[in-house]
Amino acid sequence: DAGVTQSPTHLIKTRGQQVTLRCSPKSGHDTVSWYQQALGQGPQFIFQYYEEEERQRGNFPDRFSGHQFPNYSSELNVNALLLGDSALYLCASSKDSPGPNSPLHFGNGTRLTVT
Amino acid sequence: DAKTTQPPSMDCAEGRAANLPCNHSTISGNEYVYWYRQIHSQGPQYIIHGLKNNETNEMASLIITEDRKSSTLILPHATLRDTAVYYCIVRANAGNNRKLIWGLGTSLAVNP
C-alpha cells in the first residue's frame, strides 16, 4: 500500500520563476493538505483541498495556489519565487469523515531551493 | 502560535524508556493531543493521539493529566531509530478548523 508520494524530491529555481510541486495521497484518502517547513522550524499550514476545492487556507500570499484533481492528487504552485520560499514542502493526506478527523499521513517532501 | 510547549532537546539511553513532556495549559474541551515525529530528511510520522484517557499503541503510550493541561509521550524501549524531533499538537478532532499548528518540538537523541 503506497503512502503519500511527492515529486520531485529536490528542486532548484531562480528568484522570480514559478514552480509546481505534485502529491499523490495515500490510497483511500481524499483530502490533501500542504505545509511549508523552513530549516529548524515546525511545518506551517498553507492550505487544504477536499472535493477539488480549497477548504481552508493558512497565512500565505496569493502567490501560493493549488489544485486537486478528480483522482485526489494535488499540485502546489508558487509564482514569483522569493529567496524566502526556500523550504521543505510537505504534502499530507487524510480521509474526510463527518466524525473525528483522521490523522494526517505525510510524504517525505520536496526540498525547494531558490537562488 | 503553537498552543503547546515542549523542551527543545532531550537525551535517552538506548533500551531505556523515553518520556517526552508537553504542556498545553490552554487546551479546549474538544481538542485532542496529537504526537508526530520527524526523522531527519523525512516527512512527519503520526504516533498517537488522545482526548483525556491514556492511550497505547504499538509505537508509544500517551499519558494525559486529569486536568488535561499536560501530557507525556512514552517510548518504552527507545532505539537508535527513535532519534527524531517529536511534536506535540492540540487540535479539534472535528469541525472546519483542520489545520495543525506546529511548534519547534523536542529533539530526542537516543544514545548507544
XYZ file of C-alpha atoms in Angstrom:
227
model
C 0.000 0.000 0.000
C 1.730 3.148 -1.229
C 1.835 6.019 1.172
C 1.914 9.681 0.234
C 4.251 10.322 -2.674
C 5.669 13.685 -3.682
C 7.627 14.807 -6.701
C 10.192 15.997 -7.339
C 12.277 15.310 -4.237
C 14.596 18.251 -4.860
C 14.284 21.360 -6.987
C 16.411 24.435 -7.620
C 14.786 27.555 -9.050
C 15.775 31.144 -9.652
C 14.136 34.104 -7.963
C 11.071 35.245 -9.938
C 10.403 31.860 -11.516
C 7.350 29.683 -10.973
C 7.271 26.145 -9.581
C 4.782 23.273 -9.441
C 5.006 20.523 -6.839
C 2.975 17.325 -7.022
C 1.428 14.977 -4.484
C -0.377 11.651 -4.637
C -2.311 10.833 -1.471
C -2.308 7.556 0.382
C -4.721 5.022 -1.050
C -8.234 5.586 0.324
C -7.576 9.200 1.306
C -9.495 12.062 -0.259
C -8.117 15.157 1.480
C -4.763 16.791 0.821
C -3.006 19.442 2.890
C 0.184 21.327 2.095
C 2.729 22.574 4.616
C 5.908 24.638 4.334
C 8.798 23.813 6.661
C 11.741 26.183 6.934
C 15.017 24.833 8.280
C 14.840 24.280 12.033
C 11.149 25.165 12.244
C 7.927 23.216 12.515
C 5.711 22.899 9.435
C 3.362 25.789 8.627
C -0.071 25.161 7.120
C -0.533 26.507 3.585
C -3.949 25.129 2.566
C -6.143 22.053 2.372
C -8.073 20.622 -0.582
C -11.163 18.463 -0.486
C -13.553 17.648 -3.338
C -11.305 19.637 -5.667
C -11.808 22.848 -3.718
C -9.661 24.796 -1.269
C -11.350 24.231 2.073
C -9.057 26.084 4.448
C -6.074 28.391 3.961
C -3.234 29.489 6.174
C -1.452 32.838 6.225
C 0.247 32.615 2.828
C 0.074 35.133 -0.041
C -1.845 34.564 -3.257
C 1.420 33.587 -4.945
C 0.733 30.194 -3.405
C -2.077 28.350 -5.154
C -3.157 24.793 -5.520
C -5.338 22.327 -7.281
C -6.877 18.949 -6.551
C -7.747 16.527 -9.330
C -10.629 14.019 -9.506
C -8.240 11.215 -8.504
C -7.481 13.208 -5.304
C -3.908 14.030 -6.311
C -2.852 17.622 -5.824
C -0.477 20.305 -7.039
C 1.054 23.258 -5.230
C 2.034 26.217 -7.414
C 4.210 29.087 -6.291
C 4.615 32.131 -8.541
C 7.247 34.884 -8.476
C 9.572 32.890 -6.240
C 11.418 34.694 -3.469
C 14.554 33.609 -1.669
C 12.412 33.133 1.440
C 10.356 30.471 -0.307
C 13.283 28.076 0.065
C 11.963 25.307 2.296
C 10.763 21.727 2.524
C 7.236 21.481 1.160
C 5.215 18.703 2.715
C 2.031 17.107 1.467
C -0.261 15.288 3.889
C -3.356 13.244 3.168
C -6.264 12.035 5.266
C -9.707 10.532 4.964
C -12.502 13.029 5.450
C -15.341 11.955 7.686
C -18.251 13.659 9.455
C -16.872 12.410 12.738
C -13.379 12.685 14.172
C -10.704 13.742 11.696
C -8.282 11.008 10.813
C -4.570 11.564 11.484
C -2.523 13.046 8.669
C -0.103 10.920 6.684
C 2.849 12.852 5.284
C 5.079 12.418 2.275
C 8.817 12.994 2.517
C 8.518 16.398 0.936
C 10.048 18.413 -1.871
C 13.155 20.401 -0.975
C 12.908 23.711 -2.891
C 15.944 25.961 -3.132
C 15.520 29.435 -4.606
C 18.725 31.169 -5.716
C 1.205 30.485 17.570
C 1.530 26.925 18.764
C -0.637 26.042 21.761
C 1.940 23.662 23.205
C 5.288 23.995 24.968
C 7.985 21.349 24.782
C 11.625 21.187 25.915
C 13.911 21.845 22.945
C 16.033 18.729 23.427
C 16.340 15.522 25.428
C 18.690 12.567 25.636
C 17.880 8.927 26.308
C 19.958 5.767 26.578
C 19.173 3.004 24.131
C 16.840 0.414 25.653
C 15.529 2.784 28.310
C 12.158 4.496 28.325
C 11.987 7.949 26.779
C 9.457 10.267 28.448
C 8.694 13.384 26.428
C 6.640 16.071 28.207
C 4.270 18.602 26.677
C 2.386 21.491 28.250
C -0.941 22.582 26.746
C -2.487 24.657 29.514
C -4.981 26.431 27.197
C -6.401 23.283 25.645
C -10.124 23.407 24.905
C -12.617 20.721 25.785
C -12.953 19.497 22.196
C -9.242 19.467 21.403
C -7.224 16.292 21.170
C -3.494 15.916 21.811
C -1.588 14.570 18.813
C 2.022 13.432 18.654
C 4.076 13.261 15.492
C 7.774 12.707 14.968
C 10.095 13.698 12.160
C 13.230 11.766 11.439
C 15.898 13.732 9.615
C 15.133 14.273 5.918
C 11.724 12.592 6.163
C 8.149 13.788 6.498
C 6.427 13.773 9.886
C 5.071 10.434 11.083
C 1.900 10.089 13.137
C 2.470 8.393 16.503
C -0.627 8.606 18.682
C -3.448 10.881 19.816
C -5.864 11.105 22.719
C -8.554 13.215 24.363
C -8.464 12.509 28.090
C -7.852 8.826 28.615
C -4.405 7.287 28.407
C -3.728 5.645 25.058
C -1.315 2.956 23.914
C -0.431 1.575 20.518
C 2.428 -0.387 19.009
C 4.653 2.677 18.903
C 4.099 4.503 22.187
C 1.915 5.365 25.161
C 0.273 8.707 25.811
C -0.419 9.813 29.366
C -2.720 12.858 29.744
C -3.130 14.507 33.137
C -6.569 14.657 34.665
C -6.836 18.433 34.105
C -5.614 17.875 30.506
C -3.107 20.696 30.808
C -0.131 18.477 30.090
C 0.779 15.115 28.632
C 3.712 12.736 28.290
C 4.650 10.577 25.353
C 6.411 7.399 26.416
C 8.604 5.308 24.146
C 9.003 2.220 26.342
C 12.279 0.875 24.931
C 13.989 3.560 22.874
C 16.192 2.508 19.967
C 18.641 4.497 17.870
C 15.959 4.698 15.170
C 13.783 6.719 17.563
C 16.182 9.660 17.275
C 13.946 12.382 15.813
C 12.133 15.640 16.502
C 8.893 14.953 18.389
C 5.977 17.351 18.010
C 3.046 17.684 20.381
C -0.006 19.354 18.803
C -3.507 20.113 20.038
C -6.302 20.105 17.520
C -10.061 19.895 17.445
C -10.911 16.470 16.118
C -13.900 17.560 14.068
C -15.347 20.649 12.517
C -13.885 23.026 9.972
C -10.596 24.006 11.633
C -8.497 21.230 10.230
C -5.013 22.688 10.219
C -2.258 21.586 12.557
C -0.274 24.314 14.300
C 3.254 23.089 14.957
C 5.781 24.369 17.465
C 9.508 23.637 17.434
C 9.178 20.197 19.013
C 11.648 18.244 21.136
C 14.790 16.885 19.518
C 15.302 13.455 21.067
C 18.746 11.883 20.837
C 18.916 8.176 21.685
C 22.458 7.272 22.609
C 24.078 3.814 22.430
